[in-house]
């Protein structure tokens, strides 16, 4: 007959209650955030996408940071940085012919980003004062400010948050009500804990990716 160490049950109950509180906090934060993203973020991104797709080339008299037309401009590459981590990407710092500098951020590493070098002359498409596409060397690359596809990206991020937040809230309710009766280790508790923890971590890592693809952001001045 096996002996249980004194205090082991109490320690396990405290651990489960702590996990329940953490899961509950995550659920309380994640679910409202997902609702806001679905009700506000997705319609806004969809409106930006429609405006971009219907935009026409700018005329000679159209200038300014709030321009709704598509302006083509030449830039000189000042610096390039590319990384190959779990989320490959990079940025290119450019200087316009009028001397103003800007930085274009990219998700992924395409041919343009891999071939760009300081001193290169590149063509950029500017919308609402932000570079949305850069091209050179027979290749082009959309920046993170490109609005096409942003509604889908935001909706996916919101759904991930909604599902993981809902699971976290349910796991919290289940743990906090049953810890006294479930002090012994069970496969079910371990499975729920790993599922909620994994979804939470997965969501945290996905949010920057979705946000980076979610349409125009304030320009990074250089």
PDB file of C-alpha atoms in Angstrom:
ATOM      1  CA  UNK A   1       0.000   0.000   0.000  1.00  0.00           C
ATOM      2  CA  UNK A   2       1.529   3.289  -1.194  1.00  0.00           C
ATOM      3  CA  UNK A   3       1.980   6.169   1.169  1.00  0.00           C
ATOM      4  CA  UNK A   4       1.191   9.747   0.199  1.00  0.00           C
ATOM      5  CA  UNK A   5       3.626  12.386   1.300  1.00  0.00           C
ATOM      6  CA  UNK A   6       2.221  14.779   3.926  1.00  0.00           C
ATOM      7  CA  UNK A   7       0.989  17.949   2.343  1.00  0.00           C
ATOM      8  CA  UNK A   8       1.180  16.593  -1.214  1.00  0.00           C
ATOM      9  CA  UNK A   9      -2.598  16.867  -1.695  1.00  0.00           C
ATOM     10  CA  UNK A  10      -2.663  20.417  -0.340  1.00  0.00           C
ATOM     11  CA  UNK A  11       0.182  21.429  -2.636  1.00  0.00           C
ATOM     12  CA  UNK A  12      -1.580  19.905  -5.638  1.00  0.00           C
ATOM     13  CA  UNK A  13      -4.810  21.730  -4.792  1.00  0.00           C
ATOM     14  CA  UNK A  14      -2.957  25.036  -4.545  1.00  0.00           C
ATOM     15  CA  UNK A  15      -1.259  24.383  -7.863  1.00  0.00           C
ATOM     16  CA  UNK A  16      -4.571  23.634  -9.578  1.00  0.00           C
ATOM     17  CA  UNK A  17      -6.170  26.720  -8.079  1.00  0.00           C
ATOM     18  CA  UNK A  18      -3.254  28.831  -9.280  1.00  0.00           C
ATOM     19  CA  UNK A  19      -3.629  27.377 -12.765  1.00  0.00           C
ATOM     20  CA  UNK A  20      -7.342  28.112 -12.608  1.00  0.00           C
ATOM     21  CA  UNK A  21      -6.751  31.749 -11.709  1.00  0.00           C
ATOM     22  CA  UNK A  22      -4.220  32.189 -14.518  1.00  0.00           C
ATOM     23  CA  UNK A  23      -6.524  30.550 -17.042  1.00  0.00           C
ATOM     24  CA  UNK A  24      -9.378  32.763 -15.869  1.00  0.00           C
ATOM     25  CA  UNK A  25      -7.319  35.946 -16.236  1.00  0.00           C
ATOM     26  CA  UNK A  26      -6.326  34.919 -19.749  1.00  0.00           C
ATOM     27  CA  UNK A  27      -9.947  34.174 -20.651  1.00  0.00           C
ATOM     28  CA  UNK A  28     -11.209  37.479 -19.230  1.00  0.00           C
ATOM     29  CA  UNK A  29      -8.648  39.384 -21.292  1.00  0.00           C
ATOM     30  CA  UNK A  30      -8.805  37.316 -24.473  1.00  0.00           C
ATOM     31  CA  UNK A  31     -12.552  37.070 -25.077  1.00  0.00           C
ATOM     32  CA  UNK A  32     -13.341  40.837 -24.942  1.00  0.00           C
ATOM     33  CA  UNK A  33     -10.288  41.542 -27.082  1.00  0.00           C
ATOM     34  CA  UNK A  34     -11.515  39.050 -29.671  1.00  0.00           C
ATOM     35  CA  UNK A  35     -14.977  40.627 -29.672  1.00  0.00           C
ATOM     36  CA  UNK A  36     -13.498  44.097 -30.244  1.00  0.00           C
ATOM     37  CA  UNK A  37     -11.338  42.761 -33.072  1.00  0.00           C
ATOM     38  CA  UNK A  38     -14.359  41.153 -34.758  1.00  0.00           C
ATOM     39  CA  UNK A  39     -16.750  44.072 -34.296  1.00  0.00           C
ATOM     40  CA  UNK A  40     -14.348  46.987 -34.837  1.00  0.00           C
ATOM     41  CA  UNK A  41     -11.080  45.753 -36.291  1.00  0.00           C
ATOM     42  CA  UNK A  42     -12.430  43.584 -39.105  1.00  0.00           C
ATOM     43  CA  UNK A  43     -14.893  46.201 -40.489  1.00  0.00           C
ATOM     44  CA  UNK A  44     -12.194  48.889 -40.340  1.00  0.00           C
ATOM     45  CA  UNK A  45      -9.690  46.706 -42.165  1.00  0.00           C
ATOM     46  CA  UNK A  46     -12.335  45.762 -44.725  1.00  0.00           C
ATOM     47  CA  UNK A  47     -13.058  49.462 -45.326  1.00  0.00           C
ATOM     48  CA  UNK A  48      -9.329  50.136 -45.803  1.00  0.00           C
ATOM     49  CA  UNK A  49      -9.057  47.221 -48.206  1.00  0.00           C
ATOM     50  CA  UNK A  50     -11.968  48.467 -50.338  1.00  0.00           C
ATOM     51  CA  UNK A  51     -10.530  51.985 -50.374  1.00  0.00           C
ATOM     52  CA  UNK A  52      -7.150  50.684 -51.498  1.00  0.00           C
ATOM     53  CA  UNK A  53      -8.573  48.478 -54.245  1.00  0.00           C
ATOM     54  CA  UNK A  54     -10.648  51.357 -55.599  1.00  0.00           C
ATOM     55  CA  UNK A  55      -7.815  53.917 -55.409  1.00  0.00           C
ATOM     56  CA  UNK A  56      -6.532  55.475 -58.629  1.00  0.00           C
ATOM     57  CA  UNK A  57      -3.064  56.793 -59.490  1.00  0.00           C
ATOM     58  CA  UNK A  58      -2.296  60.200 -58.016  1.00  0.00           C
ATOM     59  CA  UNK A  59      -2.172  63.312 -60.134  1.00  0.00           C
ATOM     60  CA  UNK A  60       0.640  65.843 -60.082  1.00  0.00           C
ATOM     61  CA  UNK A  61      -1.341  68.099 -57.749  1.00  0.00           C
ATOM     62  CA  UNK A  62      -2.125  65.362 -55.190  1.00  0.00           C
ATOM     63  CA  UNK A  63       0.314  65.205 -52.294  1.00  0.00           C
ATOM     64  CA  UNK A  64       0.168  64.772 -48.552  1.00  0.00           C
ATOM     65  CA  UNK A  65       0.118  62.075 -45.872  1.00  0.00           C
ATOM     66  CA  UNK A  66      -3.651  61.554 -46.181  1.00  0.00           C
ATOM     67  CA  UNK A  67      -3.740  60.983 -49.946  1.00  0.00           C
ATOM     68  CA  UNK A  68      -6.247  58.323 -50.978  1.00  0.00           C
ATOM     69  CA  UNK A  69      -4.659  57.768 -54.392  1.00  0.00           C
ATOM     70  CA  UNK A  70      -1.728  55.532 -55.305  1.00  0.00           C
ATOM     71  CA  UNK A  71       1.540  57.406 -55.768  1.00  0.00           C
ATOM     72  CA  UNK A  72       4.634  55.927 -57.358  1.00  0.00           C
ATOM     73  CA  UNK A  73       7.975  57.247 -56.130  1.00  0.00           C
ATOM     74  CA  UNK A  74      11.671  56.426 -56.403  1.00  0.00           C
ATOM     75  CA  UNK A  75      13.710  55.674 -53.300  1.00  0.00           C
ATOM     76  CA  UNK A  76      17.323  54.901 -52.518  1.00  0.00           C
ATOM     77  CA  UNK A  77      17.970  52.012 -50.148  1.00  0.00           C
ATOM     78  CA  UNK A  78      19.947  53.126 -47.106  1.00  0.00           C
ATOM     79  CA  UNK A  79      19.944  49.944 -45.015  1.00  0.00           C
ATOM     80  CA  UNK A  80      18.525  46.416 -45.129  1.00  0.00           C
ATOM     81  CA  UNK A  81      17.916  43.879 -42.397  1.00  0.00           C
ATOM     82  CA  UNK A  82      16.623  40.335 -42.886  1.00  0.00           C
ATOM     83  CA  UNK A  83      16.068  37.643 -40.278  1.00  0.00           C
ATOM     84  CA  UNK A  84      15.253  33.944 -40.569  1.00  0.00           C
ATOM     85  CA  UNK A  85      13.572  33.088 -37.303  1.00  0.00           C
ATOM     86  CA  UNK A  86      10.242  31.387 -36.657  1.00  0.00           C
ATOM     87  CA  UNK A  87       8.592  34.379 -38.302  1.00  0.00           C
ATOM     88  CA  UNK A  88      10.943  35.371 -41.169  1.00  0.00           C
ATOM     89  CA  UNK A  89      10.873  38.988 -42.205  1.00  0.00           C
ATOM     90  CA  UNK A  90      12.890  42.153 -42.366  1.00  0.00           C
ATOM     91  CA  UNK A  91      12.899  45.848 -43.107  1.00  0.00           C
ATOM     92  CA  UNK A  92      14.350  48.253 -45.631  1.00  0.00           C
ATOM     93  CA  UNK A  93      15.225  51.830 -44.765  1.00  0.00           C
ATOM     94  CA  UNK A  94      14.895  54.111 -47.769  1.00  0.00           C
ATOM     95  CA  UNK A  95      15.426  57.779 -48.643  1.00  0.00           C
ATOM     96  CA  UNK A  96      13.130  59.596 -51.051  1.00  0.00           C
ATOM     97  CA  UNK A  97      14.426  61.969 -53.710  1.00  0.00           C
ATOM     98  CA  UNK A  98      13.332  64.910 -51.543  1.00  0.00           C
ATOM     99  CA  UNK A  99      15.579  63.676 -48.717  1.00  0.00           C
ATOM    100  CA  UNK A 100      12.899  62.305 -46.424  1.00  0.00           C
ATOM    101  CA  UNK A 101      13.537  58.900 -44.907  1.00  0.00           C
ATOM    102  CA  UNK A 102      11.126  56.072 -44.184  1.00  0.00           C
ATOM    103  CA  UNK A 103      11.227  52.413 -43.217  1.00  0.00           C
ATOM    104  CA  UNK A 104       9.283  49.598 -44.839  1.00  0.00           C
ATOM    105  CA  UNK A 105       8.657  46.461 -42.751  1.00  0.00           C
ATOM    106  CA  UNK A 106       8.037  43.060 -44.314  1.00  0.00           C
ATOM    107  CA  UNK A 107       6.606  39.710 -43.288  1.00  0.00           C
ATOM    108  CA  UNK A 108       8.454  36.888 -44.970  1.00  0.00           C
ATOM    109  CA  UNK A 109      11.592  37.057 -47.082  1.00  0.00           C
ATOM    110  CA  UNK A 110      10.916  37.222 -50.802  1.00  0.00           C
ATOM    111  CA  UNK A 111      13.270  37.810 -53.718  1.00  0.00           C
ATOM    112  CA  UNK A 112      13.136  41.588 -53.353  1.00  0.00           C
ATOM    113  CA  UNK A 113      14.161  41.581 -49.700  1.00  0.00           C
ATOM    114  CA  UNK A 114      16.908  39.040 -50.306  1.00  0.00           C
ATOM    115  CA  UNK A 115      18.376  40.991 -53.229  1.00  0.00           C
ATOM    116  CA  UNK A 116      18.031  44.548 -51.901  1.00  0.00           C
ATOM    117  CA  UNK A 117      21.335  46.218 -51.034  1.00  0.00           C
ATOM    118  CA  UNK A 118      22.262  49.694 -49.749  1.00  0.00           C
ATOM    119  CA  UNK A 119      22.524  52.132 -52.622  1.00  0.00           C
ATOM    120  CA  UNK A 120      19.939  50.376 -54.807  1.00  0.00           C
ATOM    121  CA  UNK A 121      17.287  52.446 -56.527  1.00  0.00           C
ATOM    122  CA  UNK A 122      13.823  51.003 -55.878  1.00  0.00           C
ATOM    123  CA  UNK A 123      10.284  51.930 -56.866  1.00  0.00           C
ATOM    124  CA  UNK A 124       7.693  52.307 -54.133  1.00  0.00           C
ATOM    125  CA  UNK A 125       3.910  52.527 -54.124  1.00  0.00           C
ATOM    126  CA  UNK A 126       2.663  54.965 -51.492  1.00  0.00           C
ATOM    127  CA  UNK A 127      -0.896  55.035 -50.142  1.00  0.00           C
ATOM    128  CA  UNK A 128      -2.101  57.342 -47.382  1.00  0.00           C
ATOM    129  CA  UNK A 129       1.473  58.431 -46.839  1.00  0.00           C
ATOM    130  CA  UNK A 130       2.813  54.917 -46.235  1.00  0.00           C
ATOM    131  CA  UNK A 131       4.873  52.674 -48.475  1.00  0.00           C
ATOM    132  CA  UNK A 132       2.793  49.597 -49.303  1.00  0.00           C
ATOM    133  CA  UNK A 133       4.987  48.007 -51.995  1.00  0.00           C
ATOM    134  CA  UNK A 134       8.636  48.153 -52.984  1.00  0.00           C
ATOM    135  CA  UNK A 135      10.016  46.697 -56.191  1.00  0.00           C
ATOM    136  CA  UNK A 136      13.402  46.260 -57.865  1.00  0.00           C
ATOM    137  CA  UNK A 137      15.533  43.551 -59.463  1.00  0.00           C
ATOM    138  CA  UNK A 138      12.438  42.218 -61.233  1.00  0.00           C
ATOM    139  CA  UNK A 139      10.726  41.432 -57.917  1.00  0.00           C
ATOM    140  CA  UNK A 140       8.303  43.197 -55.594  1.00  0.00           C
ATOM    141  CA  UNK A 141       7.279  42.775 -51.970  1.00  0.00           C
ATOM    142  CA  UNK A 142       4.235  44.073 -50.122  1.00  0.00           C
ATOM    143  CA  UNK A 143       4.990  45.772 -46.829  1.00  0.00           C
ATOM    144  CA  UNK A 144       3.128  45.185 -43.573  1.00  0.00           C
ATOM    145  CA  UNK A 145       1.155  48.338 -44.405  1.00  0.00           C
ATOM    146  CA  UNK A 146      -0.465  46.705 -47.448  1.00  0.00           C
ATOM    147  CA  UNK A 147      -4.192  46.473 -46.636  1.00  0.00           C
ATOM    148  CA  UNK A 148      -5.235  43.634 -48.958  1.00  0.00           C
ATOM    149  CA  UNK A 149      -5.927  40.503 -46.917  1.00  0.00           C
ATOM    150  CA  UNK A 150      -5.899  42.366 -43.619  1.00  0.00           C
ATOM    151  CA  UNK A 151      -9.571  41.598 -42.724  1.00  0.00           C
ATOM    152  CA  UNK A 152      -8.905  37.858 -42.972  1.00  0.00           C
ATOM    153  CA  UNK A 153      -5.742  38.146 -40.872  1.00  0.00           C
ATOM    154  CA  UNK A 154      -7.523  40.110 -38.128  1.00  0.00           C
ATOM    155  CA  UNK A 155     -10.478  37.714 -38.168  1.00  0.00           C
ATOM    156  CA  UNK A 156      -8.146  34.712 -37.816  1.00  0.00           C
ATOM    157  CA  UNK A 157      -6.372  36.333 -34.891  1.00  0.00           C
ATOM    158  CA  UNK A 158      -9.696  37.127 -33.247  1.00  0.00           C
ATOM    159  CA  UNK A 159     -10.944  33.557 -33.657  1.00  0.00           C
ATOM    160  CA  UNK A 160      -7.761  32.146 -32.141  1.00  0.00           C
ATOM    161  CA  UNK A 161      -8.179  34.497 -29.191  1.00  0.00           C
ATOM    162  CA  UNK A 162     -11.872  33.689 -28.849  1.00  0.00           C
ATOM    163  CA  UNK A 163     -11.367  29.919 -28.824  1.00  0.00           C
ATOM    164  CA  UNK A 164      -8.349  29.925 -26.516  1.00  0.00           C
ATOM    165  CA  UNK A 165      -9.938  32.534 -24.217  1.00  0.00           C
ATOM    166  CA  UNK A 166     -13.161  30.553 -24.027  1.00  0.00           C
ATOM    167  CA  UNK A 167     -11.270  27.386 -23.173  1.00  0.00           C
ATOM    168  CA  UNK A 168      -9.275  29.279 -20.560  1.00  0.00           C
ATOM    169  CA  UNK A 169     -12.442  30.647 -18.923  1.00  0.00           C
ATOM    170  CA  UNK A 170     -14.069  27.214 -18.889  1.00  0.00           C
ATOM    171  CA  UNK A 171     -10.940  25.554 -17.501  1.00  0.00           C
ATOM    172  CA  UNK A 172     -10.756  28.212 -14.791  1.00  0.00           C
ATOM    173  CA  UNK A 173     -14.375  27.650 -13.767  1.00  0.00           C
ATOM    174  CA  UNK A 174     -13.858  23.876 -13.795  1.00  0.00           C
ATOM    175  CA  UNK A 175     -10.634  23.976 -11.783  1.00  0.00           C
ATOM    176  CA  UNK A 176     -11.772  26.473  -9.169  1.00  0.00           C
ATOM    177  CA  UNK A 177     -14.970  24.511  -8.469  1.00  0.00           C
ATOM    178  CA  UNK A 178     -13.436  21.037  -8.411  1.00  0.00           C
ATOM    179  CA  UNK A 179      -9.930  21.324  -7.010  1.00  0.00           C
ATOM    180  CA  UNK A 180     -10.900  19.891  -3.631  1.00  0.00           C
ATOM    181  CA  UNK A 181     -12.465  16.847  -5.276  1.00  0.00           C
ATOM    182  CA  UNK A 182      -9.762  16.499  -7.908  1.00  0.00           C
ATOM    183  CA  UNK A 183      -6.624  16.705  -5.819  1.00  0.00           C
ATOM    184  CA  UNK A 184      -5.272  13.492  -7.297  1.00  0.00           C
ATOM    185  CA  UNK A 185      -3.487  13.635 -10.604  1.00  0.00           C
ATOM    186  CA  UNK A 186      -5.683  12.703 -13.566  1.00  0.00           C
ATOM    187  CA  UNK A 187      -5.060  12.523 -17.295  1.00  0.00           C
ATOM    188  CA  UNK A 188      -8.033  14.799 -17.916  1.00  0.00           C
ATOM    189  CA  UNK A 189      -6.646  17.642 -15.820  1.00  0.00           C
ATOM    190  CA  UNK A 190      -3.251  17.366 -17.478  1.00  0.00           C
ATOM    191  CA  UNK A 191      -4.822  17.394 -20.935  1.00  0.00           C
ATOM    192  CA  UNK A 192      -6.897  20.492 -20.180  1.00  0.00           C
ATOM    193  CA  UNK A 193      -3.917  22.275 -18.648  1.00  0.00           C
ATOM    194  CA  UNK A 194      -1.677  21.550 -21.622  1.00  0.00           C
ATOM    195  CA  UNK A 195      -4.388  22.515 -24.117  1.00  0.00           C
ATOM    196  CA  UNK A 196      -5.141  25.870 -22.507  1.00  0.00           C
ATOM    197  CA  UNK A 197      -1.476  26.666 -21.929  1.00  0.00           C
ATOM    198  CA  UNK A 198      -0.561  25.707 -25.485  1.00  0.00           C
ATOM    199  CA  UNK A 199      -3.349  27.770 -27.038  1.00  0.00           C
ATOM    200  CA  UNK A 200      -2.454  30.747 -24.883  1.00  0.00           C
ATOM    201  CA  UNK A 201       1.219  30.646 -25.855  1.00  0.00           C
ATOM    202  CA  UNK A 202       0.293  30.014 -29.503  1.00  0.00           C
ATOM    203  CA  UNK A 203      -1.972  33.070 -29.477  1.00  0.00           C
ATOM    204  CA  UNK A 204       0.693  35.290 -27.931  1.00  0.00           C
ATOM    205  CA  UNK A 205       3.131  34.364 -30.695  1.00  0.00           C
ATOM    206  CA  UNK A 206       0.510  34.766 -33.436  1.00  0.00           C
ATOM    207  CA  UNK A 207      -0.712  38.226 -32.421  1.00  0.00           C
ATOM    208  CA  UNK A 208       2.361  40.113 -33.699  1.00  0.00           C
ATOM    209  CA  UNK A 209       2.125  38.241 -36.985  1.00  0.00           C
ATOM    210  CA  UNK A 210      -1.556  39.072 -37.468  1.00  0.00           C
ATOM    211  CA  UNK A 211      -1.034  42.644 -36.352  1.00  0.00           C
ATOM    212  CA  UNK A 212       1.833  43.012 -38.766  1.00  0.00           C
ATOM    213  CA  UNK A 213      -0.418  41.928 -41.625  1.00  0.00           C
ATOM    214  CA  UNK A 214      -3.405  43.912 -40.460  1.00  0.00           C
ATOM    215  CA  UNK A 215      -3.121  46.929 -42.659  1.00  0.00           C
ATOM    216  CA  UNK A 216      -1.702  50.445 -42.378  1.00  0.00           C
ATOM    217  CA  UNK A 217       0.120  51.446 -39.211  1.00  0.00           C
ATOM    218  CA  UNK A 218       1.805  54.725 -38.289  1.00  0.00           C
ATOM    219  CA  UNK A 219       4.962  55.205 -40.303  1.00  0.00           C
ATOM    220  CA  UNK A 220       8.298  54.608 -38.700  1.00  0.00           C
ATOM    221  CA  UNK A 221      10.290  57.795 -39.220  1.00  0.00           C
ATOM    222  CA  UNK A 222      14.043  57.506 -39.652  1.00  0.00           C
TER     223      UNK A 222
END
